[in-house]
Amino acid sequence: MTTTPFLKEGGLPFCKGCGHSHVTNNTEKALQKLGLHPLDVVLVTDIGCHGIVDKSFLTHTVHGLHGRAVALAGGVFAGLEDPTKKVIAFIGDGGATIGMQHLVGAAHRGFDITVVVHNNMLYGMTGGQPSDFTPCGFKTPTVPDGQSRPGHDICELITAAGASYVQRLIGVGDYSDALATAFSTKGFALIEVMELCPSHGIKMNPGMKVKQVVENAGLDVKVFASENGNVYSPPTSGKSKNLLGTTLEIEPMYTNSLDKRLSVVLAGSAGGGVQSAADWFAKAAMMSGLHVTLRGSYPVTVGVGFSASQINVSPEPILYTGWPTPEVLILTSVDGANYAQATAAKMQSGLLIADENLDVPPTGAEVIRVPFSARVGTRDNSVYGLLWLLNRERYFPLEAMMEVLTEPGRSHRVKLEKLLQF
Amino acid sequence: MSGTFATKPMALTDGSRLITESLVRAGANVFIGYPITPANLLYLYATQRFPKMLAAPDEITTLQWMTGFAAAGHVPVTATSFPGYALMVESINMAYMMELPMVIVLAQRLGPATGSATCGAQGDLNLLHGTLSGGYSLPTLCISSFDDCWMLSAEAVKLATKLRTPVVLLTSKEMVMTRMSYDWSDLPDVEPIERKTYQGAEPYVPYAVGEDLVPDFLPVGQNQHQVRITASTHDKSGIIQNVLPEAIDNTRRLQEKLDNSIPSFTFFELDEQEGADTLIVSYDITSQASRAALRLLRDSGKKVSLLVVKTLLPTPDAYVETCDRYKRVVVAEENLSGQLRRLLYGARDRDGVSGVNGIAKMISPVEIVQEVLR
C-alpha cells in the first residue's frame, strides 16, 4: 500500500454526481493498495465522457478512437511484454457497443489487461442516445418512452469468451478492493461499474436509483468469473532467418535455342498438376539460361474448376509480365478449353495443342491433337503436355526438365519413362 | 544453339518474398494481419520470417494492435487490399495524429467493394490521397519493380520511424503474386533502422519538437518519464485542447514535418532522351509496360523519355516540373479516371497531356506506344 498519487491535483472534469469520478478515485486507491508507481501503469482510454479523464492521471496515457480502447490496450500489452506493467482500459457502454468485437477478442485471447466499463446505460457525450446496454424501459432523450429491448449482460458474454476475472458492481462508495483484484489477476479482467448519468440518465428517469435500475434489468451484481480464463501465448518467432536462401536459386547449366521471348499458356483442371508443371518448366528454362515469368490463375475454390498458368521465357530480361497472345496454348481438359476460349480466339498463329478428345475453341493457330490423358491419365497430363511441347520444339534440352523432375523429394504418380513417350 | 544467357544463378520468386525480407532486415519486427487476397503471400511469409506475427480477427483490430505495439516501441507492419484498408482508415488517422510509426502494404486489386480479388488494379491512389481527414499527406511509396520491392520496403520502414508516421507501401496483385526469375545476389545491404529516443533530463514533453519538427520518441511503460499519446487535437503535452492555438499549430505541424523532409524520401526513375518531346509517366505495375514501351519506341527511332514515380504522397514538385519540359505527357495507369494524372493536373489536363487507362487487364506496352505515336 502506498500513498503515491496517481491523479493530478485540481479535481476531475466530470459533471457533479457522475459516477465516473468514483471510478477514477477508486482506481487510484486500488493502484495504491497494490503498491504500484504511476509509471508502472498504462491507462488506455477512448471516446466518451469517461475518456476525458486521462489528463488527470499521472500514469502513461493513450487516448484512442471510440470503442477501440480494448484493442489498443491489447496491442500495448502484447507489445510491452512486461508482466510488471499494468495495462488498464477505460471504456463506456457506448464504446463497449461499437467495440464488442474487441472485448470478446481480448477475453478470448487472454490478454493480461483490465477493462473498466463505465456503464451509465447510454451515450453520454453525444446527448444521451441508447446503447446496446440500455435496459428495457429506461428512458433517454432519444427514447423518451423507454428502450424497447433489454441491454447486453456483458459480464455473461465476456465470461463465456474466456475472461479470468469478471465482476459487476454498483458504482457507489469504495470498491477499490474489487478493482485491485481485477488489476492483479493474471489474464483478462473486466469490471462493469453501473452508474447513472446525472445529465441525461437521471434527468429522464427521475427518482430512479442505480441499484434499482440494475435490479429491474435483471442484472446480477456479483463476481462472474475469478479463475481459469484463457491465457495469452505470445506469438512464436518466425523460424526462417532469411527468405532469400540459396536453395531457391537455380544455376544455369544448359543452353537454349530461343532468340526471342516465348509465351506458353497451359490450361487444364484443378487436380491436373497445372501449377506444378508450369513451375517445373519455368525452372528447367532457368536452368537453360532463360529469364522467366510465371503466373497462375484459378478460382478461389482451388480444388475444382479450371487451373491455368502463363509462362513467359526469354533470353533477355522480361520487362512486361502481362498476357500477350501466347505462341503456344496447351489445353488438357474441358475446364481449360472453356477458360482459354478468348485466348484461343486471339491467336492468329502459333500452336494450339489439345487433348485429342477436346472440342477445340475457334482459333487461328495450328491445332495439334495429342492423347495426353490416354497416355498418362488426367493427373499428369499437364506435365506431359509441356514435355511433349519441349520434345517437339527443343526450346531447351529435355535433360533440363528431367533434372527438375528427378530432384530429390519430387514424387510422381506416373513413372518418368511413361512421361517420355512421344 | 543461339541465344545469350545469364551466367549467374537466379531465383524464381515473387515480390512478396522480397518485400517481407527487406522489411524485417530494416527493423520491422512485428507483423499483424488479416487474410486477404492478393496479400496472401505477404501474410504467409510473415508467419515464417517476422520475429513476431499476430493474426488479428479483423482489420480495425489489426491497426489498433499495431498502434499499441508502436506505442510500446516496435515498428509494426501489415498487408492488405482495399476492403481491409477501408476498415483501417479511421485507425490510420489515429496513428497519424498520435505520430506512431508503422508500414501498411497495400496490394491493389480490382474494385469497387469486393470487386475481383484475383485481378490487379491501380485504383486506390485517390483513396490514399484522401485517407487523412483534413487532406494531410499520408506518406506513400509505390513499388514499380522487384528492385523496388527490396529498396522501397526498407525506405518505408526508415521513413515511418524517422518521421513518426504511418507509411503506405503501395503495390498491386501482379507484383506480389506473379513469379519471375530474379538475380538477388547483389542486392544492396539493408541495415536495421536506428531508433532514437528522448535522452533529456528535463520532464518529457511528448509532442515538443526541434528543427526537424518530429517529436522525440519514448515508449509507454518505461520508468523515466510519463508518456501521453492521443488521437484528439492536442497540445505539446498530449492533452486534448480543442481549438486552442497550440493545438492547431500541432495539427498543422503534421503536414509541415513531412514537407520539411520531402527531399529525403523523393524516389523516382527518370530516363530522359535528348531531343524527346514526349514523356511517359507511370507508377506501380504499369511501369513494366512503360519500360517495355520505351524500348519499342526508341528501337523504332522515336525519341521519348520516361518518368517512373515512386514517392506518390506527398507529391514532389519535381514531377510536374519535369512534365513541364515536355510538349506531350502520356500518363499510363490501370484505372479509368487517371488518378495520377488528376493528382498532377487537377480537373483539367493542360494541352498535350493525355492518359492510357483501363481496368480488368494490365495496360500493355503496345497501348502506350500507340498513344505516344497518336
Short mmCIF file of N, CA and C in Angstrom, two decimals, chain A residues 136-250:
data_model
loop_
_atom_site.label_atom_id
_atom_site.label_comp_id
_atom_site.label_asym_id
_atom_site.label_seq_id
_atom_site.Cartn_x
_atom_site.Cartn_y
_atom_site.Cartn_z
N CYS A 136 -34.39 -2.35 -20.78
CA CYS A 136 -35.76 -2.20 -21.25
C CYS A 136 -36.51 -1.23 -20.34
N GLY A 137 -37.17 -0.26 -20.94
CA GLY A 137 -37.94 0.70 -20.14
C GLY A 137 -37.15 1.92 -19.72
N PHE A 138 -35.84 1.88 -19.81
CA PHE A 138 -35.02 3.02 -19.39
C PHE A 138 -35.17 4.14 -20.41
N LYS A 139 -35.40 5.36 -19.91
CA LYS A 139 -35.65 6.47 -20.83
C LYS A 139 -34.37 7.27 -21.08
N THR A 140 -34.22 7.69 -22.32
CA THR A 140 -33.13 8.60 -22.66
C THR A 140 -33.74 9.68 -23.55
N PRO A 141 -33.03 10.79 -23.76
CA PRO A 141 -33.60 11.87 -24.56
C PRO A 141 -34.09 11.42 -25.94
N THR A 142 -33.50 10.38 -26.53
CA THR A 142 -33.97 9.97 -27.86
C THR A 142 -34.92 8.77 -27.81
N VAL A 143 -35.11 8.19 -26.66
CA VAL A 143 -36.19 7.20 -26.50
C VAL A 143 -37.00 7.60 -25.26
N PRO A 144 -37.73 8.69 -25.39
CA PRO A 144 -38.44 9.22 -24.22
C PRO A 144 -39.50 8.26 -23.67
N ASP A 145 -39.95 7.29 -24.49
CA ASP A 145 -40.92 6.31 -23.98
C ASP A 145 -40.23 5.09 -23.37
N GLY A 146 -38.95 5.09 -23.37
CA GLY A 146 -38.19 3.98 -22.78
C GLY A 146 -37.69 3.00 -23.83
N GLN A 147 -36.53 2.44 -23.60
CA GLN A 147 -35.94 1.45 -24.52
C GLN A 147 -36.85 0.23 -24.63
N SER A 148 -36.95 -0.31 -25.82
CA SER A 148 -37.95 -1.36 -26.05
C SER A 148 -37.37 -2.77 -25.97
N ARG A 149 -36.06 -2.90 -25.70
CA ARG A 149 -35.50 -4.24 -25.58
C ARG A 149 -34.45 -4.21 -24.46
N PRO A 150 -34.09 -5.39 -23.91
CA PRO A 150 -33.08 -5.37 -22.84
C PRO A 150 -31.68 -5.05 -23.38
N GLY A 151 -30.81 -4.68 -22.46
CA GLY A 151 -29.42 -4.44 -22.84
C GLY A 151 -28.61 -5.72 -22.68
N HIS A 152 -27.36 -5.68 -23.16
CA HIS A 152 -26.44 -6.82 -23.01
C HIS A 152 -26.16 -7.09 -21.53
N ASP A 153 -25.87 -8.34 -21.26
CA ASP A 153 -25.22 -8.67 -19.99
C ASP A 153 -23.75 -8.94 -20.34
N ILE A 154 -22.94 -7.90 -20.34
CA ILE A 154 -21.55 -8.02 -20.79
C ILE A 154 -20.76 -8.99 -19.92
N CYS A 155 -21.14 -9.10 -18.65
CA CYS A 155 -20.41 -10.00 -17.75
C CYS A 155 -20.59 -11.45 -18.19
N GLU A 156 -21.82 -11.82 -18.56
CA GLU A 156 -22.05 -13.18 -19.05
C GLU A 156 -21.29 -13.40 -20.36
N LEU A 157 -21.37 -12.41 -21.25
CA LEU A 157 -20.74 -12.55 -22.58
C LEU A 157 -19.24 -12.73 -22.45
N ILE A 158 -18.62 -11.91 -21.63
CA ILE A 158 -17.16 -11.92 -21.55
C ILE A 158 -16.66 -13.11 -20.73
N THR A 159 -17.46 -13.56 -19.79
CA THR A 159 -17.10 -14.80 -19.08
C THR A 159 -17.09 -15.95 -20.07
N ALA A 160 -18.13 -16.02 -20.90
CA ALA A 160 -18.20 -17.09 -21.90
C ALA A 160 -17.04 -17.00 -22.89
N ALA A 161 -16.55 -15.78 -23.12
CA ALA A 161 -15.46 -15.61 -24.08
C ALA A 161 -14.10 -16.04 -23.54
N GLY A 162 -14.01 -16.26 -22.23
CA GLY A 162 -12.75 -16.79 -21.68
C GLY A 162 -12.02 -15.88 -20.71
N ALA A 163 -12.73 -14.90 -20.13
CA ALA A 163 -12.07 -13.97 -19.20
C ALA A 163 -11.68 -14.67 -17.90
N SER A 164 -10.66 -14.13 -17.23
CA SER A 164 -10.19 -14.70 -15.97
C SER A 164 -10.88 -14.11 -14.76
N TYR A 165 -11.30 -12.84 -14.86
CA TYR A 165 -11.98 -12.21 -13.73
C TYR A 165 -13.04 -11.27 -14.27
N VAL A 166 -14.29 -11.46 -13.81
CA VAL A 166 -15.39 -10.61 -14.29
C VAL A 166 -16.28 -10.28 -13.10
N GLN A 167 -16.56 -9.01 -12.92
CA GLN A 167 -17.43 -8.61 -11.81
C GLN A 167 -18.28 -7.42 -12.22
N ARG A 168 -19.53 -7.46 -11.79
CA ARG A 168 -20.41 -6.29 -11.93
C ARG A 168 -20.58 -5.69 -10.54
N LEU A 169 -20.46 -4.37 -10.45
CA LEU A 169 -20.70 -3.73 -9.16
C LEU A 169 -21.47 -2.42 -9.36
N ILE A 170 -22.05 -1.96 -8.29
CA ILE A 170 -22.76 -0.68 -8.33
C ILE A 170 -21.74 0.41 -8.05
N GLY A 171 -21.69 1.41 -8.88
CA GLY A 171 -20.63 2.41 -8.81
C GLY A 171 -20.79 3.44 -7.71
N VAL A 172 -20.97 2.97 -6.52
CA VAL A 172 -21.18 3.86 -5.38
C VAL A 172 -20.23 3.42 -4.28
N GLY A 173 -19.63 4.39 -3.57
CA GLY A 173 -18.80 4.05 -2.41
C GLY A 173 -17.42 3.55 -2.80
N ASP A 174 -16.86 2.74 -1.91
CA ASP A 174 -15.49 2.26 -2.08
C ASP A 174 -15.49 0.85 -2.67
N TYR A 175 -15.08 0.73 -3.89
CA TYR A 175 -14.96 -0.61 -4.49
C TYR A 175 -13.53 -0.84 -4.98
N SER A 176 -12.60 -0.17 -4.31
CA SER A 176 -11.20 -0.30 -4.72
C SER A 176 -10.67 -1.72 -4.58
N ASP A 177 -11.17 -2.48 -3.63
CA ASP A 177 -10.72 -3.86 -3.48
C ASP A 177 -11.05 -4.68 -4.72
N ALA A 178 -12.25 -4.48 -5.22
CA ALA A 178 -12.66 -5.22 -6.43
C ALA A 178 -11.74 -4.85 -7.58
N LEU A 179 -11.46 -3.57 -7.72
CA LEU A 179 -10.57 -3.12 -8.79
C LEU A 179 -9.17 -3.69 -8.60
N ALA A 180 -8.69 -3.68 -7.35
CA ALA A 180 -7.35 -4.21 -7.08
C ALA A 180 -7.28 -5.69 -7.45
N THR A 181 -8.32 -6.42 -7.14
CA THR A 181 -8.35 -7.85 -7.51
C THR A 181 -8.29 -8.00 -9.02
N ALA A 182 -9.09 -7.20 -9.70
CA ALA A 182 -9.09 -7.29 -11.17
C ALA A 182 -7.73 -6.92 -11.75
N PHE A 183 -7.13 -5.84 -11.24
CA PHE A 183 -5.83 -5.37 -11.77
C PHE A 183 -4.76 -6.42 -11.56
N SER A 184 -4.86 -7.16 -10.44
CA SER A 184 -3.78 -8.10 -10.15
C SER A 184 -4.05 -9.52 -10.64
N THR A 185 -5.20 -9.73 -11.28
CA THR A 185 -5.48 -11.06 -11.86
C THR A 185 -4.66 -11.25 -13.12
N LYS A 186 -4.07 -12.43 -13.22
CA LYS A 186 -3.35 -12.74 -14.47
C LYS A 186 -4.38 -13.11 -15.52
N GLY A 187 -4.29 -12.46 -16.67
CA GLY A 187 -5.27 -12.75 -17.71
C GLY A 187 -6.23 -11.59 -17.87
N PHE A 188 -7.30 -11.82 -18.62
CA PHE A 188 -8.22 -10.75 -18.95
C PHE A 188 -9.22 -10.54 -17.82
N ALA A 189 -9.33 -9.29 -17.36
CA ALA A 189 -10.26 -8.97 -16.29
C ALA A 189 -11.19 -7.85 -16.74
N LEU A 190 -12.44 -7.93 -16.31
CA LEU A 190 -13.41 -6.89 -16.65
C LEU A 190 -14.23 -6.55 -15.42
N ILE A 191 -14.31 -5.27 -15.13
CA ILE A 191 -15.19 -4.80 -14.06
C ILE A 191 -16.22 -3.90 -14.72
N GLU A 192 -17.49 -4.23 -14.53
CA GLU A 192 -18.55 -3.38 -15.07
C GLU A 192 -19.11 -2.54 -13.93
N VAL A 193 -18.92 -1.24 -14.03
CA VAL A 193 -19.38 -0.33 -12.98
C VAL A 193 -20.70 0.28 -13.44
N MET A 194 -21.76 0.01 -12.69
CA MET A 194 -23.09 0.51 -13.07
C MET A 194 -23.29 1.93 -12.50
N GLU A 195 -23.66 2.83 -13.36
CA GLU A 195 -23.80 4.24 -12.96
C GLU A 195 -25.05 4.83 -13.59
N LEU A 196 -25.42 6.01 -13.11
CA LEU A 196 -26.46 6.80 -13.79
C LEU A 196 -25.86 8.14 -14.19
N CYS A 197 -26.08 8.53 -15.41
CA CYS A 197 -25.58 9.82 -15.90
C CYS A 197 -26.46 10.94 -15.34
N PRO A 198 -25.86 11.87 -14.56
CA PRO A 198 -26.70 12.91 -13.95
C PRO A 198 -27.35 13.83 -14.98
N SER A 199 -26.70 14.00 -16.13
CA SER A 199 -27.21 14.98 -17.10
C SER A 199 -28.29 14.40 -17.99
N HIS A 200 -28.25 13.12 -18.28
CA HIS A 200 -29.24 12.53 -19.19
C HIS A 200 -30.03 11.40 -18.56
N GLY A 201 -29.33 10.54 -17.82
CA GLY A 201 -30.00 9.36 -17.26
C GLY A 201 -30.96 9.70 -16.14
N ILE A 202 -30.40 10.45 -15.16
CA ILE A 202 -31.23 10.80 -14.00
C ILE A 202 -32.34 11.76 -14.42
N LYS A 203 -31.98 12.68 -15.31
CA LYS A 203 -32.96 13.67 -15.77
C LYS A 203 -34.17 13.00 -16.42
N MET A 204 -33.91 11.96 -17.22
CA MET A 204 -35.01 11.31 -17.94
C MET A 204 -35.73 10.26 -17.09
N ASN A 205 -35.06 9.82 -16.03
CA ASN A 205 -35.66 8.79 -15.18
C ASN A 205 -35.65 9.27 -13.73
N PRO A 206 -36.37 10.34 -13.44
CA PRO A 206 -36.26 10.97 -12.12
C PRO A 206 -36.66 10.01 -11.01
N GLY A 207 -35.91 10.09 -9.93
CA GLY A 207 -36.22 9.28 -8.75
C GLY A 207 -35.62 7.89 -8.79
N MET A 208 -35.09 7.47 -9.95
CA MET A 208 -34.53 6.12 -10.03
C MET A 208 -33.14 6.09 -9.40
N LYS A 209 -32.88 5.04 -8.62
CA LYS A 209 -31.54 4.84 -8.09
C LYS A 209 -30.87 3.76 -8.93
N VAL A 210 -29.58 3.85 -9.07
CA VAL A 210 -28.88 2.91 -9.96
C VAL A 210 -29.10 1.46 -9.52
N LYS A 211 -29.10 1.22 -8.22
CA LYS A 211 -29.28 -0.16 -7.72
C LYS A 211 -30.62 -0.73 -8.21
N GLN A 212 -31.64 0.13 -8.21
CA GLN A 212 -32.96 -0.30 -8.62
C GLN A 212 -33.02 -0.56 -10.12
N VAL A 213 -32.36 0.33 -10.87
CA VAL A 213 -32.33 0.16 -12.33
C VAL A 213 -31.68 -1.18 -12.68
N VAL A 214 -30.59 -1.47 -12.01
CA VAL A 214 -29.86 -2.71 -12.28
C VAL A 214 -30.71 -3.93 -11.91
N GLU A 215 -31.39 -3.82 -10.78
CA GLU A 215 -32.24 -4.93 -10.34
C GLU A 215 -33.40 -5.14 -11.32
N ASN A 216 -34.02 -4.03 -11.73
CA ASN A 216 -35.14 -4.11 -12.69
C ASN A 216 -34.69 -4.74 -14.00
N ALA A 217 -33.43 -4.48 -14.35
CA ALA A 217 -32.91 -5.01 -15.60
C ALA A 217 -32.55 -6.49 -15.49
N GLY A 218 -32.63 -7.04 -14.29
CA GLY A 218 -32.32 -8.46 -14.10
C GLY A 218 -30.84 -8.76 -14.15
N LEU A 219 -30.02 -7.76 -13.88
CA LEU A 219 -28.57 -7.95 -13.93
C LEU A 219 -28.04 -8.26 -12.54
N ASP A 220 -27.30 -9.37 -12.42
CA ASP A 220 -26.76 -9.76 -11.12
C ASP A 220 -25.55 -8.90 -10.75
N VAL A 221 -25.48 -8.52 -9.51
CA VAL A 221 -24.33 -7.76 -9.01
C VAL A 221 -23.45 -8.76 -8.27
N LYS A 222 -22.43 -9.28 -8.95
CA LYS A 222 -21.64 -10.38 -8.36
C LYS A 222 -20.36 -10.59 -9.14
N VAL A 223 -19.56 -11.52 -8.68
CA VAL A 223 -18.38 -11.95 -9.43
C VAL A 223 -18.81 -13.10 -10.36
N PHE A 224 -18.55 -12.96 -11.64
CA PHE A 224 -18.98 -13.97 -12.61
C PHE A 224 -17.89 -14.99 -12.90
N ALA A 225 -16.66 -14.54 -12.82
CA ALA A 225 -15.53 -15.43 -13.10
C ALA A 225 -14.37 -14.96 -12.26
N SER A 226 -13.62 -15.91 -11.72
CA SER A 226 -12.48 -15.47 -10.90
C SER A 226 -11.24 -16.34 -11.12
N GLU A 227 -11.27 -17.21 -12.13
CA GLU A 227 -10.10 -18.06 -12.39
C GLU A 227 -10.31 -18.80 -13.71
N ASN A 228 -9.27 -19.52 -14.12
CA ASN A 228 -9.38 -20.43 -15.28
C ASN A 228 -9.77 -19.76 -16.58
N GLY A 229 -9.37 -18.55 -16.74
CA GLY A 229 -9.64 -17.91 -18.03
C GLY A 229 -8.59 -18.32 -19.05
N ASN A 230 -8.79 -17.90 -20.29
CA ASN A 230 -7.79 -18.16 -21.33
C ASN A 230 -6.51 -17.39 -21.01
N VAL A 231 -5.40 -17.99 -21.39
CA VAL A 231 -4.11 -17.36 -21.09
C VAL A 231 -3.42 -16.99 -22.40
N TYR A 232 -2.97 -15.76 -22.49
CA TYR A 232 -2.33 -15.29 -23.71
C TYR A 232 -1.02 -16.00 -23.97
N SER A 233 -0.84 -16.51 -25.20
CA SER A 233 0.50 -17.02 -25.54
C SER A 233 1.13 -16.05 -26.52
N PRO A 234 2.30 -15.54 -26.18
CA PRO A 234 2.98 -14.63 -27.12
C PRO A 234 3.26 -15.37 -28.42
N PRO A 235 3.24 -14.64 -29.53
CA PRO A 235 3.46 -15.31 -30.81
C PRO A 235 4.86 -15.91 -30.87
N THR A 236 4.99 -17.04 -31.53
CA THR A 236 6.32 -17.65 -31.64
C THR A 236 7.10 -16.95 -32.75
N SER A 237 8.40 -16.98 -32.62
CA SER A 237 9.24 -16.30 -33.61
C SER A 237 9.18 -17.00 -34.94
N GLY A 238 9.36 -16.22 -35.99
CA GLY A 238 9.49 -16.80 -37.31
C GLY A 238 10.69 -17.73 -37.33
N LYS A 239 10.50 -18.90 -37.93
CA LYS A 239 11.59 -19.87 -37.91
C LYS A 239 12.68 -19.51 -38.92
N SER A 240 12.29 -18.83 -40.00
CA SER A 240 13.26 -18.55 -41.04
C SER A 240 14.07 -17.31 -40.68
N LYS A 241 15.37 -17.37 -40.93
CA LYS A 241 16.22 -16.20 -40.70
C LYS A 241 16.56 -15.50 -42.00
N ASN A 242 16.10 -16.06 -43.10
CA ASN A 242 16.39 -15.44 -44.40
C ASN A 242 15.49 -16.07 -45.46
N LEU A 243 14.64 -15.24 -46.06
CA LEU A 243 13.75 -15.78 -47.08
C LEU A 243 14.43 -15.89 -48.44
N LEU A 244 15.61 -15.30 -48.56
CA LEU A 244 16.30 -15.31 -49.86
C LEU A 244 17.40 -16.35 -49.86
N GLY A 245 17.05 -17.57 -49.48
CA GLY A 245 18.08 -18.60 -49.34
C GLY A 245 18.58 -19.14 -50.67
N THR A 246 19.78 -19.71 -50.61
CA THR A 246 20.38 -20.24 -51.85
C THR A 246 19.61 -21.45 -52.38
N THR A 247 18.83 -22.11 -51.54
CA THR A 247 18.07 -23.28 -52.01
C THR A 247 17.03 -22.87 -53.05
N LEU A 248 16.70 -21.59 -53.11
CA LEU A 248 15.74 -21.14 -54.11
C LEU A 248 16.41 -20.74 -55.42
N GLU A 249 17.75 -20.80 -55.43
CA GLU A 249 18.46 -20.34 -56.62
C GLU A 249 18.64 -21.48 -57.61
N ILE A 250 18.61 -21.11 -58.86
CA ILE A 250 18.77 -22.10 -59.92
C ILE A 250 19.97 -21.69 -60.76
#
